[in-house]
Coordinates of C-alpha atoms in Angstrom, one line a residue:
M1 CA 0.0 0.0 0.0
S2 CA 2.7 2.5 1.0
G3 CA 4.8 1.4 -2.0
V4 CA 2.0 2.3 -4.4
A5 CA 1.6 5.7 -2.7
L6 CA 5.3 6.4 -2.9
A7 CA 5.5 5.3 -6.5
V8 CA 2.8 7.7 -7.7
A9 CA 3.3 10.6 -5.2
P10 CA 4.4 14.0 -6.7
R11 CA 8.0 14.7 -6.4
T12 CA 9.1 17.3 -3.9
E13 CA 11.7 18.8 -6.3
P14 CA 10.4 21.6 -8.6
D15 CA 9.5 20.7 -12.1
Q16 CA 11.4 22.9 -14.5
T17 CA 9.1 22.2 -17.4
A18 CA 5.9 23.2 -15.6
T19 CA 6.4 26.9 -14.6
D20 CA 2.7 27.7 -15.0
P21 CA 0.9 27.3 -11.5
A22 CA -2.3 26.2 -13.2
T23 CA -0.5 23.5 -15.2
A24 CA 1.3 22.3 -12.1
K25 CA -1.9 22.2 -10.1
A26 CA -3.6 20.2 -12.9
Q27 CA -0.6 17.7 -12.9
Q28 CA -0.9 17.3 -9.1
K29 CA -4.6 16.6 -9.4
H30 CA -4.0 14.0 -12.1
L31 CA -1.3 12.3 -10.0
H32 CA -3.5 12.3 -7.0
R33 CA -6.4 10.8 -9.0
L34 CA -4.0 8.1 -10.4
K35 CA -2.8 7.3 -6.9
N36 CA -6.3 6.9 -5.6
Q37 CA -7.2 4.6 -8.5
L38 CA -4.2 2.4 -7.8
E39 CA -4.9 2.2 -4.1
Q40 CA -8.5 1.3 -4.8
R41 CA -7.3 -1.5 -7.1
V42 CA -4.9 -2.8 -4.5
V43 CA -7.5 -2.6 -1.7
G44 CA -10.1 -4.2 -3.9
G45 CA -7.8 -7.1 -4.6
I46 CA -7.0 -7.6 -1.0
M47 CA -10.6 -7.4 0.1
G48 CA -11.5 -9.8 -2.7
S49 CA -9.0 -12.3 -1.3
L50 CA -10.3 -11.8 2.2
R51 CA -13.9 -12.5 1.0
I52 CA -12.8 -15.7 -0.7
I53 CA -11.0 -16.8 2.5
E54 CA -14.1 -15.9 4.6
L55 CA -16.3 -17.9 2.3
Q56 CA -14.0 -20.9 2.6
L57 CA -14.0 -20.6 6.3
V58 CA -17.8 -20.5 6.4
A59 CA -17.9 -23.6 4.3
F60 CA -15.6 -25.4 6.7
I61 CA -17.6 -24.3 9.7
M62 CA -20.9 -25.5 8.1
V63 CA -19.4 -28.9 7.2
F64 CA -17.9 -29.4 10.6
S65 CA -21.1 -28.3 12.3
V66 CA -23.4 -30.8 10.5
S67 CA -20.9 -33.6 10.5
G68 CA -21.5 -34.4 14.2
L69 CA -17.8 -34.5 14.8
V70 CA -17.7 -31.3 17.0
P71 CA -18.9 -31.6 20.6
L72 CA -21.8 -29.5 21.8
L73 CA -19.6 -27.3 24.0
D74 CA -17.4 -26.3 21.1
L75 CA -20.5 -25.6 18.9
V76 CA -21.9 -23.3 21.6
F77 CA -18.5 -21.6 22.4
P78 CA -18.4 -19.3 19.3
A79 CA -22.0 -18.0 20.0
F80 CA -21.1 -17.3 23.7
T81 CA -17.9 -15.6 22.7
S82 CA -19.5 -13.4 20.1
A83 CA -22.2 -12.3 22.6
Y84 CA -19.6 -11.6 25.3
L85 CA -17.5 -9.5 22.8
L86 CA -20.6 -7.5 21.8
A87 CA -21.4 -6.9 25.5
L88 CA -17.8 -5.7 26.1
S89 CA -17.9 -3.4 23.1
R90 CA -21.0 -1.7 24.4
L91 CA -20.5 -1.7 28.2
A92 CA -16.8 -2.0 29.1
F93 CA -14.7 -0.9 26.2
P94 CA -16.7 1.2 23.7
S95 CA -14.9 2.1 20.6
H96 CA -13.7 5.7 19.9
G97 CA -14.4 5.3 16.2
H98 CA -12.0 6.9 13.7
V99 CA -11.6 10.2 15.5
T100 CA -7.9 9.6 16.2
S101 CA -4.9 9.5 14.0
T102 CA -3.4 6.3 15.3
S103 CA -3.0 3.2 13.2
P104 CA -5.9 0.6 13.4
E105 CA -3.3 -2.2 13.7
I106 CA -2.6 -3.3 17.3
F107 CA 0.7 -5.0 16.8
Q108 CA 3.1 -4.3 13.9
G109 CA 5.6 -7.1 13.8
S110 CA 8.9 -7.6 11.9
K111 CA 9.7 -10.1 9.1
L112 CA 10.5 -12.6 11.8
F113 CA 7.1 -12.1 13.3
S114 CA 5.5 -12.7 9.8
V115 CA 7.4 -16.0 9.6
Y116 CA 6.1 -16.9 13.1
V117 CA 2.5 -16.2 12.0
F118 CA 3.0 -18.2 8.8
M119 CA 4.4 -21.1 10.8
G120 CA 1.3 -21.0 13.1
T121 CA -1.0 -21.0 10.0
T122 CA 0.8 -24.0 8.6
I123 CA 0.9 -25.9 11.9
G124 CA -2.6 -24.9 13.1
L125 CA -4.6 -24.8 9.9
F126 CA -3.1 -26.4 6.8
L127 CA -1.5 -29.5 8.3
P128 CA -4.6 -30.4 10.5
L129 CA -6.8 -29.9 7.5
A130 CA -4.6 -32.3 5.5
Y131 CA -4.7 -34.7 8.5
V132 CA -8.5 -34.6 8.5
L133 CA -8.8 -35.0 4.8
G134 CA -6.3 -37.8 4.9
G135 CA -8.3 -39.4 7.7
F136 CA -11.4 -39.4 5.5
A137 CA -9.5 -40.9 2.6
R138 CA -8.0 -43.6 4.8
G139 CA -11.2 -44.3 6.7
D140 CA -9.4 -43.3 10.0
E141 CA -12.4 -42.0 11.9
H142 CA -10.4 -41.6 15.1
A143 CA -8.0 -39.1 13.4
V144 CA -10.9 -37.2 11.9
R145 CA -12.8 -37.0 15.2
S146 CA -9.8 -35.9 17.3
A147 CA -8.6 -33.1 15.0
T148 CA -11.9 -31.7 13.8
P149 CA -12.9 -29.6 17.0
H150 CA -9.6 -27.7 16.8
L151 CA -10.1 -26.9 13.1
F152 CA -13.7 -25.8 13.8
L153 CA -12.7 -23.4 16.5
L154 CA -9.7 -22.1 14.6
S155 CA -11.9 -21.4 11.5
F156 CA -14.4 -19.5 13.7
Q157 CA -11.5 -17.5 15.2
I158 CA -10.0 -16.5 11.9
L159 CA -13.5 -15.6 10.5
T160 CA -14.3 -13.5 13.6
E161 CA -10.9 -11.7 13.4
N162 CA -11.4 -10.9 9.8
I163 CA -14.9 -9.5 10.4
I164 CA -14.3 -7.3 13.4
S165 CA -10.9 -6.0 12.3
G166 CA -12.7 -3.8 9.7
L167 CA -15.5 -2.5 12.0
S168 CA -15.0 0.6 14.1
L169 CA -17.6 -0.8 16.5
F170 CA -14.9 -2.9 18.2
S171 CA -12.1 -1.3 20.2
P172 CA -8.5 -2.7 20.4
P173 CA -9.1 -4.5 23.7
V174 CA -12.1 -6.3 22.3
R175 CA -10.2 -7.2 19.1
A176 CA -7.3 -8.5 21.2
L177 CA -9.6 -10.7 23.3
V178 CA -10.7 -12.7 20.2
P179 CA -7.5 -14.7 19.7
L180 CA -7.0 -14.8 23.5
L181 CA -10.4 -16.4 24.3
Y182 CA -10.3 -18.8 21.3
T183 CA -6.7 -19.9 22.0
V184 CA -7.5 -20.7 25.7
R185 CA -10.3 -22.9 24.6
R186 CA -8.4 -24.5 21.8
I187 CA -5.5 -25.5 24.1
F188 CA -7.9 -27.7 26.1
V189 CA -9.2 -29.1 22.8
I190 CA -5.7 -29.8 21.6
L191 CA -4.9 -31.5 25.0
D192 CA -7.8 -33.9 24.2
W193 CA -6.5 -34.4 20.7
T194 CA -3.0 -35.2 22.1
K195 CA -4.5 -37.6 24.6
D196 CA -6.4 -39.4 21.8
V197 CA -3.4 -39.9 19.5
W198 CA -0.9 -40.8 22.3
V199 CA -3.0 -42.8 24.7
N200 CA -6.3 -44.0 23.1
K201 CA -4.9 -44.8 19.6
T202 CA -2.6 -47.9 19.2
L203 CA -0.8 -49.3 16.2
P204 CA -0.8 -53.0 15.2
A205 CA 2.4 -54.9 15.7
N206 CA 3.0 -55.7 12.0
A207 CA 1.6 -52.5 10.6
P208 CA 3.0 -51.4 7.2
F209 CA 5.3 -48.4 6.9
K210 CA 2.7 -46.0 5.6
D211 CA 0.4 -46.8 8.6
V212 CA 3.4 -46.2 10.9
A213 CA 4.2 -42.9 9.2
W214 CA 0.6 -41.8 9.4
F215 CA 0.4 -42.8 13.1
W216 CA 3.5 -40.7 14.0
F217 CA 2.4 -37.8 11.8
G218 CA -0.8 -37.5 13.9
R219 CA 1.1 -37.7 17.1
C220 CA 3.8 -35.1 16.1
L221 CA 1.1 -32.8 14.7
A222 CA -0.9 -32.8 17.9
V223 CA 2.2 -32.0 20.0
A224 CA 3.3 -29.3 17.6
N225 CA 0.0 -27.6 17.9
L226 CA 0.1 -27.8 21.7
V227 CA 3.6 -26.4 21.9
Y228 CA 3.0 -23.6 19.4
F229 CA -0.3 -22.3 20.8
A230 CA 0.9 -22.6 24.4
I231 CA 3.9 -20.4 23.4
N232 CA 1.5 -18.1 21.5
L233 CA -0.7 -17.7 24.5
F234 CA 1.8 -17.4 27.3
V235 CA 4.7 -15.6 25.5
F236 CA 2.9 -13.4 23.0
L237 CA -0.8 -12.9 23.6
I238 CA -0.9 -12.3 27.3
P239 CA 2.4 -10.4 27.9
R240 CA 2.7 -8.4 24.7
F241 CA -0.5 -8.3 22.5
L242 CA -3.1 -7.7 25.2
P243 CA -1.1 -4.9 27.0
R244 CA -0.4 -3.2 23.6
A245 CA -4.2 -3.2 22.9
F246 CA -5.0 -1.6 26.2
E247 CA -2.2 0.9 25.8
K248 CA -3.6 1.9 22.4
Y249 CA -7.1 2.1 23.7
F250 CA -6.3 4.4 26.6
R251 CA -4.1 6.6 24.4
E252 CA -7.0 7.0 22.0
S253 CA -9.2 7.8 25.0
D254 CA -6.8 10.5 26.2
E255 CA -6.8 12.0 22.6
V256 CA -10.6 12.0 22.5
H257 CA -10.8 13.8 25.9
A258 CA -8.2 16.3 24.9
K259 CA -10.0 17.0 21.7
M260 CA -13.3 17.5 23.5
A261 CA -11.7 19.9 26.0
E262 CA -10.2 21.8 23.1
D263 CA -13.5 22.0 21.4
K264 CA -15.2 23.3 24.6
R265 CA -12.5 26.0 25.0
S266 CA -13.0 27.0 21.4
A267 CA -16.7 27.2 21.8
A268 CA -16.4 29.3 25.0
L269 CA -14.0 31.6 23.3
N270 CA -16.3 32.1 20.3
R271 CA -19.2 32.9 22.6
S272 CA -17.2 35.4 24.6
Q273 CA -15.8 37.1 21.5
P274 CA -19.2 38.7 20.4
N275 CA -19.8 39.9 23.9
Q276 CA -16.4 41.6 24.0
D277 CA -17.1 43.2 20.6
K278 CA -20.4 44.7 22.0
K279 CA -18.6 46.1 25.0
D280 CA -16.0 47.8 22.8
D281 CA -18.7 49.4 20.7

């Protein structure tokens, strides 16, 4: 986004060929219009991709919901969480809207952080989805049933984050609580998944190599999800992400109060100015 703006922004150096102010102003308008068109195309492409992802997540959620593989508690959890977040957004942490100049992003990470997020997407979404689909193909109902609740909750979490991130109704603390609440619940679900593949599932003595590989793939995947999301909760979400969200929220609140006080002073000054003019007359 910023690269497009920099690419089409007017140069700060004077243009030797456009000495006429009217011509220079027309060129600036043309460049500004071109920049807006390019930004709209980029944003449109990104939003189109997000809509496709959201539709896929909705499809996953519907399939998981009607399959009977998700326990009732996990089916109810997204509805309870959504109602709780709405209550928080109205009663505890109302949004300040777009009245401030701060960035809507809560946490701006480095390239290493992007790699960390991509790793989490691979471990938490892509590989478990491949594990569930492979379980369907192999007729391994145990694998499908153990990993499906985690996929269901993660799909709901991503969908909720994508929806509320673009709405000014939700303040930074409320947006930060979405991954926090879902991660806490999914850790308990992953613990059940780990117990299923390490304790409840056994391998025949003379199993072929492909069955052994599939068996250990499920075990390693469950442990990898447990380790990653436990680190994500206790090392990133609680000590860094959540405090950053509250810091941003209260900084916006201070800016709003300062602006309201300045507006009141300006209004009082404007009311007193006519009275002063009448006394001078």
